[in-house]
Short mmCIF file of C-alpha atoms in Angstrom, two decimals:
data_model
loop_
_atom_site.label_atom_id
_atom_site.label_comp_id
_atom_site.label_asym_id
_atom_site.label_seq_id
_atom_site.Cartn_x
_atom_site.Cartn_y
_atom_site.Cartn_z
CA UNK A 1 -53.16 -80.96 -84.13
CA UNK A 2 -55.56 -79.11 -86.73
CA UNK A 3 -57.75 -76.34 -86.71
CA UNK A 4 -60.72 -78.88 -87.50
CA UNK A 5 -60.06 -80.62 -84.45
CA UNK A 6 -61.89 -77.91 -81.64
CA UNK A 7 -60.89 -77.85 -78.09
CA UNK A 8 -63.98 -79.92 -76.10
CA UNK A 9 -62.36 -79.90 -72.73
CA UNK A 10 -63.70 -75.95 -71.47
CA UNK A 11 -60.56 -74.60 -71.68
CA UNK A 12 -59.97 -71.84 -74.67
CA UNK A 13 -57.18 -71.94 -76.78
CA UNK A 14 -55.97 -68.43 -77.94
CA UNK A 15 -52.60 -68.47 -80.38
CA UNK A 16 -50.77 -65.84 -80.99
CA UNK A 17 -48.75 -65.38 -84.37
CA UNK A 18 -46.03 -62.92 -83.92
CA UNK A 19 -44.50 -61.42 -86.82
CA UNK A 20 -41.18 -59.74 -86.60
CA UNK A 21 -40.91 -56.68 -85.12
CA UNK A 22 -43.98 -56.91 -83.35
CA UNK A 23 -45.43 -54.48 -80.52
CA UNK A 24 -43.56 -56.42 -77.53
CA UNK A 25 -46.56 -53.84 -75.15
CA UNK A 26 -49.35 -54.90 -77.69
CA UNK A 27 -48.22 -58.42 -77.07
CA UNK A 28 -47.83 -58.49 -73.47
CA UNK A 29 -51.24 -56.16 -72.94
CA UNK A 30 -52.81 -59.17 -74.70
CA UNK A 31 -51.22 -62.21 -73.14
CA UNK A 32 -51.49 -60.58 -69.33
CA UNK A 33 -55.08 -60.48 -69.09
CA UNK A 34 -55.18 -64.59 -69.42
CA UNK A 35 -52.22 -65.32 -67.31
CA UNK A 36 -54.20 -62.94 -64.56
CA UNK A 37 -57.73 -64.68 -65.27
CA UNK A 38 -56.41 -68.29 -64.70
CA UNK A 39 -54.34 -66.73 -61.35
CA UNK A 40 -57.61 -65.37 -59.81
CA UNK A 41 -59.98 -68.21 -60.86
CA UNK A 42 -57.70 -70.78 -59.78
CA UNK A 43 -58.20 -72.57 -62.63
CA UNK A 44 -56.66 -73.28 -65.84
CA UNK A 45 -59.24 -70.97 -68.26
CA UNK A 46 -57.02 -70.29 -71.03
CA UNK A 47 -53.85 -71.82 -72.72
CA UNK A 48 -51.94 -69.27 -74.90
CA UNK A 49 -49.85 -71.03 -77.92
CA UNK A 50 -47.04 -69.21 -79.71
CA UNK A 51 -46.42 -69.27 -83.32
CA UNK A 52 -43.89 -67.54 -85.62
CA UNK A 53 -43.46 -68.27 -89.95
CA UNK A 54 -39.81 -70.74 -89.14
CA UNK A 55 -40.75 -71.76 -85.25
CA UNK A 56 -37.62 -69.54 -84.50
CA UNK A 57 -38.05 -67.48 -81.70
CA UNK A 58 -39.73 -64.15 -82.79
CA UNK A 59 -38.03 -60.62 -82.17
CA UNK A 60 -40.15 -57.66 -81.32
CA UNK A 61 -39.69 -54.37 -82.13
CA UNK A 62 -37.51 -53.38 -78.72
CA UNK A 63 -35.09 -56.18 -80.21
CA UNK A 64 -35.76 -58.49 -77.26
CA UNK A 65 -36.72 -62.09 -78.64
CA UNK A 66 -39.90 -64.35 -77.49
CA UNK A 67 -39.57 -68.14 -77.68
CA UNK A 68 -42.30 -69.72 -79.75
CA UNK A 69 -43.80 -73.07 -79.34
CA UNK A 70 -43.89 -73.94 -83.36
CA UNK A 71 -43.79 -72.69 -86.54
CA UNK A 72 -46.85 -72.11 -88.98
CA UNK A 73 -47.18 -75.98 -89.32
CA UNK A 74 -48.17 -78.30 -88.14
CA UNK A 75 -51.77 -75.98 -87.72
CA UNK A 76 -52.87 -75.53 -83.97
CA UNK A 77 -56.26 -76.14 -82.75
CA UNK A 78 -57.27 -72.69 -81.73
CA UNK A 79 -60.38 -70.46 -80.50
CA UNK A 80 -58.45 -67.51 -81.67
CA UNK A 81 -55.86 -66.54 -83.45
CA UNK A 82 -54.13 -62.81 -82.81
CA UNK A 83 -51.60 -61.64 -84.78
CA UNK A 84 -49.40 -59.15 -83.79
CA UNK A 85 -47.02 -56.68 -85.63
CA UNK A 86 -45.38 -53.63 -85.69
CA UNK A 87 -44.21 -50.59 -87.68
CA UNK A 88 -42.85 -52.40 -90.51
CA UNK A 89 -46.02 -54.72 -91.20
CA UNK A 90 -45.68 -54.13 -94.60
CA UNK A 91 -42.87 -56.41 -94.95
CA UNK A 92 -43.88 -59.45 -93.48
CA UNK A 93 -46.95 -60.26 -95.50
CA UNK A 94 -45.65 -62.89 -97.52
CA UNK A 95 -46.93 -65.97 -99.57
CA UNK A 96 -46.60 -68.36 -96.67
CA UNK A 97 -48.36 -66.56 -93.60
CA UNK A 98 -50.82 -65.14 -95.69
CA UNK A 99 -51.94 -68.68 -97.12
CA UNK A 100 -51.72 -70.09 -93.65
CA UNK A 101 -54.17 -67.18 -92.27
CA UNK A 102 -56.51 -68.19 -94.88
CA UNK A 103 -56.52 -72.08 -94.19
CA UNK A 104 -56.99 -71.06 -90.54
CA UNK A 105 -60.29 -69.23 -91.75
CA UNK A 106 -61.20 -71.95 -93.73
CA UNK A 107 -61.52 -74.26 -90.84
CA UNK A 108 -63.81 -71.26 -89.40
CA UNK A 109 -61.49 -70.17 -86.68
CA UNK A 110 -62.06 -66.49 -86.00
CA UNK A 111 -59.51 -64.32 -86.39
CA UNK A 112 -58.35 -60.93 -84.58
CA UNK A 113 -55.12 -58.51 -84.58
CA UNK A 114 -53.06 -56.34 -82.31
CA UNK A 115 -51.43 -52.84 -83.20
CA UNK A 116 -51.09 -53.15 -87.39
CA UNK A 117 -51.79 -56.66 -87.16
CA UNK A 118 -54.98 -56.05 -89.14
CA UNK A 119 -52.92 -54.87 -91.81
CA UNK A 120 -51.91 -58.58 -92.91
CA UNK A 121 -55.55 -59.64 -92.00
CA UNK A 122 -56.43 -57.35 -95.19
CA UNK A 123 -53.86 -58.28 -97.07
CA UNK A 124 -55.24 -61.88 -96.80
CA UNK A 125 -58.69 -60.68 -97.90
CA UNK A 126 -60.01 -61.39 -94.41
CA UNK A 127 -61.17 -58.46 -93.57
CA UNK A 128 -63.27 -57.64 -96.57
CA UNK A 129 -67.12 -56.69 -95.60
CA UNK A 130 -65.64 -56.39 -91.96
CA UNK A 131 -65.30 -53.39 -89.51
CA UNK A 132 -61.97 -53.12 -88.12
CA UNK A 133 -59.12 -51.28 -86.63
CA UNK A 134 -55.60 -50.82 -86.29
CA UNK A 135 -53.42 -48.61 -84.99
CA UNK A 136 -54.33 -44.25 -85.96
CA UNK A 137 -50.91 -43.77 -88.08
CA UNK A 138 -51.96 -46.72 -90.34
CA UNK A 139 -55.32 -45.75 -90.84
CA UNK A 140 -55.05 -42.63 -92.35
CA UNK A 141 -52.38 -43.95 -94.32
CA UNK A 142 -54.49 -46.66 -96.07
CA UNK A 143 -57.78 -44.12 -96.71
CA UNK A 144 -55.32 -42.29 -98.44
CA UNK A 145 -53.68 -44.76 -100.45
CA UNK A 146 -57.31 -46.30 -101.27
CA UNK A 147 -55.92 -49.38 -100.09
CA UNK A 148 -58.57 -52.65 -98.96
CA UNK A 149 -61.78 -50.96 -100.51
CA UNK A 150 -63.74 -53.48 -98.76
CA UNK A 151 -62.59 -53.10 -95.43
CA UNK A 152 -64.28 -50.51 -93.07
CA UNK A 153 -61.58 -49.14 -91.19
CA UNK A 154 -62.88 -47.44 -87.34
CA UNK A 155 -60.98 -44.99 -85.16
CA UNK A 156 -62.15 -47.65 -82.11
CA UNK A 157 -59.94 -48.74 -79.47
CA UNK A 158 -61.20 -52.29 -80.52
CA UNK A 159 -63.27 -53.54 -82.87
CA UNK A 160 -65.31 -57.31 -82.76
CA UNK A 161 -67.66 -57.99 -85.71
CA UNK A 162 -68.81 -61.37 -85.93
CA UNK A 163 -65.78 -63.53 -85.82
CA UNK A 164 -62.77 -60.94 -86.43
CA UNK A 165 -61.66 -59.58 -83.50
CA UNK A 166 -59.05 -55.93 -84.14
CA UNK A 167 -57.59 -53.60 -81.44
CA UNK A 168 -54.89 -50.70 -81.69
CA UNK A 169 -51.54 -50.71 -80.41
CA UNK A 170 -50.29 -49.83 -77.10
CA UNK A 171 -52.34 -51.07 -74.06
CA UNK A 172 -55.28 -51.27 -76.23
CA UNK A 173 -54.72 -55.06 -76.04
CA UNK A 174 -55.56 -54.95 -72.42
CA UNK A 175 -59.15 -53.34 -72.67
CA UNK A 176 -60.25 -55.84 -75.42
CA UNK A 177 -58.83 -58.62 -73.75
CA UNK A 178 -60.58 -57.95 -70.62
CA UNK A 179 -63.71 -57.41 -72.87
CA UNK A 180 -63.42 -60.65 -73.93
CA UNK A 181 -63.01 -62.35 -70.64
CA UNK A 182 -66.23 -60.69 -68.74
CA UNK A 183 -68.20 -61.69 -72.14
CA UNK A 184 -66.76 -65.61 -71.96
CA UNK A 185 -66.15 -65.74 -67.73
CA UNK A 186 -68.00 -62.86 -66.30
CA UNK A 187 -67.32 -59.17 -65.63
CA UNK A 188 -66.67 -59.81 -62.31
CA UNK A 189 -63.52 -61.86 -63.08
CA UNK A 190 -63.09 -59.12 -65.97
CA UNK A 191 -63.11 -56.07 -63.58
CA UNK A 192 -60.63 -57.89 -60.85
CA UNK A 193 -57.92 -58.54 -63.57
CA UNK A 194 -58.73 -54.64 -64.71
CA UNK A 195 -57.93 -53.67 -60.48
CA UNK A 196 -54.93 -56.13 -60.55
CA UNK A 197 -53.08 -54.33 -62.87
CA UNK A 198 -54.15 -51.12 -61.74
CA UNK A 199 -56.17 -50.18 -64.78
CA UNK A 200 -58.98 -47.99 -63.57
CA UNK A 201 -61.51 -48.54 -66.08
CA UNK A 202 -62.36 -50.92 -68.80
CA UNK A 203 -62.52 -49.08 -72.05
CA UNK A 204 -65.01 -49.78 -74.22
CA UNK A 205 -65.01 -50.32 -78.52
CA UNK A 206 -66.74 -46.03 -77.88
CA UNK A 207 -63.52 -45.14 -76.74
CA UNK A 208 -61.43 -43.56 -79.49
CA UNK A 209 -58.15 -44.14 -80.12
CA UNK A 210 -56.13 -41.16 -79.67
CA UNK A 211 -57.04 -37.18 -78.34
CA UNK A 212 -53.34 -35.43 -79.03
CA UNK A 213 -54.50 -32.10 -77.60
CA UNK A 214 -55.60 -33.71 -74.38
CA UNK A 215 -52.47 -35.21 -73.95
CA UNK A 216 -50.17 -31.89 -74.81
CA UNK A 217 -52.30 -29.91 -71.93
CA UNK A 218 -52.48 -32.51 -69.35
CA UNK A 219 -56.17 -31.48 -69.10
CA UNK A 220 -59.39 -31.18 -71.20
CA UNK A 221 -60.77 -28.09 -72.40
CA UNK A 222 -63.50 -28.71 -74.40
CA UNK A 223 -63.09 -25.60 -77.03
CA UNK A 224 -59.52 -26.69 -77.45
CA UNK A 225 -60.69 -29.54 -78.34
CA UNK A 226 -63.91 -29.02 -80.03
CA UNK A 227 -61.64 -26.95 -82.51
CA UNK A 228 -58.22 -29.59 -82.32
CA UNK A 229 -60.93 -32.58 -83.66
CA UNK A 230 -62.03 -29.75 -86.56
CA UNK A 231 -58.51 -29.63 -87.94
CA UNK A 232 -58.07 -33.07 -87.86
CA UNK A 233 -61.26 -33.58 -90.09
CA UNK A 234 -60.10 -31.14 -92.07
CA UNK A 235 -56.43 -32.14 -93.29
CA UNK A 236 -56.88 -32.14 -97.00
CA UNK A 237 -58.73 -28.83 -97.36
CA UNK A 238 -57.79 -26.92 -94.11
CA UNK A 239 -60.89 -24.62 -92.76
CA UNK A 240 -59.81 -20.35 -92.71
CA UNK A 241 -59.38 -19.28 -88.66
CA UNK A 242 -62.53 -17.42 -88.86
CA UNK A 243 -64.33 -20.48 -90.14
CA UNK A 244 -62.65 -22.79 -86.97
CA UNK A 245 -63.37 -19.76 -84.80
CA UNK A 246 -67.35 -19.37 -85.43
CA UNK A 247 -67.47 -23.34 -85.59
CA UNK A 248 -66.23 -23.19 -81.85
CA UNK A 249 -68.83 -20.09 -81.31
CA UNK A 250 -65.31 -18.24 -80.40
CA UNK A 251 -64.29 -14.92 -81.69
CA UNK A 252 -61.06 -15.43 -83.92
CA UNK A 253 -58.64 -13.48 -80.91
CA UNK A 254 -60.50 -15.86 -78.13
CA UNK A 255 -59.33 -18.32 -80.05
CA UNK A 256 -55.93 -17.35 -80.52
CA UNK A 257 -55.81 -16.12 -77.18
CA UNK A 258 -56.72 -19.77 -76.16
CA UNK A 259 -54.27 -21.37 -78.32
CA UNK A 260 -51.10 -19.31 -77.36
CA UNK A 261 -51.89 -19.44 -73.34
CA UNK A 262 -52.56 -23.29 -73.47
CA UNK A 263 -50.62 -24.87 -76.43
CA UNK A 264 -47.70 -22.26 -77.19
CA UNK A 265 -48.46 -21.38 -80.54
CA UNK A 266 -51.09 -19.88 -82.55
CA UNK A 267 -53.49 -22.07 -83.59
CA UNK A 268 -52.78 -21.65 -87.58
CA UNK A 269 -49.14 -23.34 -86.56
CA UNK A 270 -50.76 -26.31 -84.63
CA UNK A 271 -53.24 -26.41 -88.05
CA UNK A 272 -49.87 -26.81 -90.02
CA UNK A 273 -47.81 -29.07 -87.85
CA UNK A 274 -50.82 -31.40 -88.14
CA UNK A 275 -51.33 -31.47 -91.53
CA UNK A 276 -47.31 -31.85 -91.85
CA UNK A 277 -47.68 -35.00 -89.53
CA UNK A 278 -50.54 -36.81 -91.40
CA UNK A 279 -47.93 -35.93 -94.86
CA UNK A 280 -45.04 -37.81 -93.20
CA UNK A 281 -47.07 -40.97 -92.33
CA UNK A 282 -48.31 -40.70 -96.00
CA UNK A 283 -44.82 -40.53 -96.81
CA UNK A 284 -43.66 -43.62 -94.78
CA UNK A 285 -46.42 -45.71 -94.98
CA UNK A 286 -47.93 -45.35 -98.77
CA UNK A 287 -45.99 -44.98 -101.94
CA UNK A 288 -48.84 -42.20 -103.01
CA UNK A 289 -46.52 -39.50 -105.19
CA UNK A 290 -45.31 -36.74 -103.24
CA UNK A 291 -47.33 -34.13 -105.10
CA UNK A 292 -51.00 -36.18 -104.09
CA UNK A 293 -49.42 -36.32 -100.43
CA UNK A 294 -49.09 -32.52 -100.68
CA UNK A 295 -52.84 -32.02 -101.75
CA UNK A 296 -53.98 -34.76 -99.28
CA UNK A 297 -52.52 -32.41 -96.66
CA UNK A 298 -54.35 -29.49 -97.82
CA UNK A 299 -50.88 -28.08 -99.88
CA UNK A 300 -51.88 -26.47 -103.36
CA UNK A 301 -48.35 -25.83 -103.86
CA UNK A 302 -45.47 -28.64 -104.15
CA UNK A 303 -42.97 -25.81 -103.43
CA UNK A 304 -44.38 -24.89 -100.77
CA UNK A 305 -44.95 -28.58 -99.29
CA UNK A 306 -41.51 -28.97 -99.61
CA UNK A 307 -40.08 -25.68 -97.66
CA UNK A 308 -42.86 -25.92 -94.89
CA UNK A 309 -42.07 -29.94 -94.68
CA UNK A 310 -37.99 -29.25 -94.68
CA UNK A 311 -38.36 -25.86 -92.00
CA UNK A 312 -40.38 -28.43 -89.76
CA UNK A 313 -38.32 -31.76 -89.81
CA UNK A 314 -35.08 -30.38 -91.20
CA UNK A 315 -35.28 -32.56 -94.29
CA UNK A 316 -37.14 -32.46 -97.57
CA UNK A 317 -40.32 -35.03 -98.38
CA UNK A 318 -37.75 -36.94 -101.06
CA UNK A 319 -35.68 -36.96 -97.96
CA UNK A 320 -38.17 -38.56 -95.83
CA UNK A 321 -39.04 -41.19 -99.26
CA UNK A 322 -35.07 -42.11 -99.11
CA UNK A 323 -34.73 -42.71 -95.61
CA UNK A 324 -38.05 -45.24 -96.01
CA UNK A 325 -35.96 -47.15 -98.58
CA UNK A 326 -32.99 -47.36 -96.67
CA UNK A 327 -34.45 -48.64 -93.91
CA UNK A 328 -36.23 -51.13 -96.12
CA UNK A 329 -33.12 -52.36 -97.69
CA UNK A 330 -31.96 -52.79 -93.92
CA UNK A 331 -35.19 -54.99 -93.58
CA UNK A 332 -33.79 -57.02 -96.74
CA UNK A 333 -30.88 -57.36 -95.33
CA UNK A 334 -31.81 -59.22 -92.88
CA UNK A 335 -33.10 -62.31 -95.02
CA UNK A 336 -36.27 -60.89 -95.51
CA UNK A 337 -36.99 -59.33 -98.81
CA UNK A 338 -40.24 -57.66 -99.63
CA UNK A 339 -43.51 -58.90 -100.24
CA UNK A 340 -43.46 -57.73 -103.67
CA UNK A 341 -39.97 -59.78 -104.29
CA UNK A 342 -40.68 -63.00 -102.28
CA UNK A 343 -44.85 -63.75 -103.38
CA UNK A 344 -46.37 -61.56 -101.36
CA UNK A 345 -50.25 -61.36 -102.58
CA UNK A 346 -52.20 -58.25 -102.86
CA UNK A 347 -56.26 -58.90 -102.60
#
C-alpha cells in the first residue's frame, strides 16, 4: 500500500511509528481508546498498524518489546500517523525516519505525536508555523536552547491545529484520543470508553500539563499556588519574597508561615529547588554551556551554581554533563549512533 491510496471503506486507519525507547503508557493510553471504541460499537471503527525504522519489533522504554507489523517501507495507507518516543528522542532522529515523515506529509497525511514524539516532528520541519506540544521537561528545554524558531510550543495537555495532532506523555494519550473519537463517532461513544476505563473526566486541550504543588499537598490551595505558578514564570530572574508575597496579597511571614506548614520548607528553598530542576533538564536535554544554564536559572554566579547544584543532587553540573555522555555512548553502543554521526538533519 501507499499513502496516496486513502482508506474508502469507513473504517480509519491510525499507524503508529514507535521509536526506541518509547513511552510503553503513552503508547498504550493511545492505542486503548480504539480497541475500547470498536468493543462498545460492535463494529470494526478503527484498525491500528504498527511501524518501527527495520520492521523489528520495537522496545520501549520499560525494556519490554512490541511486535510491529512492518518497517518504514513499503508506506501504509494511513488517516494518521502518531509517533511515539521517549526520553532519549534525541537519538533517534535520523536520515531515514525523518525523510519517511516527510514523504508521509507529502501525500497530505496528517501527522500527530505522543510524549516527545513532537520532537522528531520538528526536527523534520513539520511542525514549523504549527502549535504544538510535548511533554513539560522538553519544552523548557528547547525555549532555552532556541531550538525550532518556528514552532509554537503550548503547555496543553494536547494540541490539534489543522492537520498535526501533539499530546504530552503519560495518560495524556488517553484524553486526546477520546477527543478524537467523540469529534469522528460521537461523544457519547467518547464518554463510555472515558467510564470504561474509569477515567472520570475527559480533559480538554485547557487543561495544562502539569501543577507540581498540587500534587506535593494532595490538595489545592489557591495562594500556594497562585505563588508556586509565580516562581515558575520566574526561573531566569527569580522575584525577592516580598515581591512573591504582595503578588499573592500575603504578608511575607503569611507566606512563609504557609509554606513551612504545607510544603516543609520555606518558600525561598522551594524557589531554589525549582530553579535547580529546570538547570538539570537544561543540562540533560540541551548542550547550552553551563555558565548560560546558570543565568537561565536565575544564577549570577557560576560558583555558586555549582555548590547550590552539587549540595542538592550530590554531584556537580559537569557531573550531570558526563553522566549525559555516558549514557549516550551506551545508546551508541547499541548500534545506534547519533544523529549528528549517522545523517541526522537539523531544519
Amino acid at each position: 500500500m501507499v499513502a496516496s491510496s486513502r482508506p474508502v471503506d469507513g473504517h480509519r486507519y491510525i499507524g503508529f511509528l514507535l521509536l526506541p525507547g518509547f513511552s510503553q503508557l503513552a503508547f498504550a493510553s493511545a492505542l486503548e481508546p480504539l480497541r475500547m471504541a470498536n468493543y462498545l460499537a460492535g463494529e470494526h471503527l478503527y484498525t491500528w498498524h504498527l511501524v518501527s525504522r527495520t520492521g523489528v519489533p520495537a522496545a520501549a522504554s520499560n525494556g519490554l518489546t512490541t511486535a510491529v507489523d512492518q518497517s518504514l517501507e513499503p508506506m501504509p495507507a494511513l488517516d494518521l500517523l502518531l509517533v511515539c518516543a521517549g526520553v532519549e528522542v534525541q537519538e533517534h532522529c535520523d536520515h531515514a525516519t525523518l525523510a519517511w515523515l516527510r514523504r508521509l506529509a507529502a501525500y497530505r497525511v496528517p501527522l500527530g505525536a505522543l510524549c516527545t514524539g513532537g520532537f522528531v516532528l520538528a526536527r523534520a520541519g513539520l511542525l514549523d508555523g504549527y502549535r504544538c506540544t510535548l511533554h513539560w521537561e522538553h519544552i523548557s528545554s528547547l525555549h532555552e536552547a532556541r531550538r525550532f524558531p518556528k514552532v509554537t510550543f503550548a503547555n496543553e495537555l494536547f494540541v490539534i491545529d489543522r492537520d498535526r495532532y501533539t499530546c504530552s506523555g503519560g495518560i495524556a494519550p488517553l484524553d486526546m484520543l477520546l477527543h478524537l473519537i467523540g469529534r469522528e463517532q460521537g461523544l457519547t461513544l467518547a464518554e463510555a470508553i472515558a467510564e470504561e476505563f474509569i477515567h472520570e473526566r475527559i480533559r480538554g486541550v485547557s487543561d495544562r500539563q502539569r501543577n507540581p504543588l498540587r500534587l506535593q499537598l494532595g490538595h489545592s490551595h489557591p495562594k500556594l499556588e497562585e505563588v508556586a505558578t509565580l516562581m515558575e514564570a520566574n526561573l531566569q530572574e527569580p522575584l525577592a519574597l516580598d515581591e512573591l508575597a504582595h503578588y499573592a496579597v500575603l504578608s511575607r511571614r503569611q507566606l512563609e508561615r504557609l509554606f513551612q506548614r504545607h510544603v516543609g520548607k520555606p518558600p525561598l528553598r522551594y524557589y531554589l529547588e525549582l530553579r535547580l530542576a529546570r538547570a538539570r533538564l537544561l543540562l540533560r536535554q540541551t548542550h547550552l554551556p553551563i555558565t548560560e544554564v546558570a543565568l537561565a536559572c536565575g544564577f549570577v554566579s557560576p560558583p555558586h551554581f555549582t555548590k547550590c547544584y552539587h549540595d542538592h543532587f550530590g554531584y556537580s553540573p559537569s557531573g550531570e554533563r558526563k553522566g549525559r555522555r555516558e549514557r549516550q555512548a551506551e545508546v551508541s553502543d547499541t548500534g545506534l549512533p547519533d544523529a549528528e554521526t549517522r545523517g541526522g538533519e537539523t531544519p
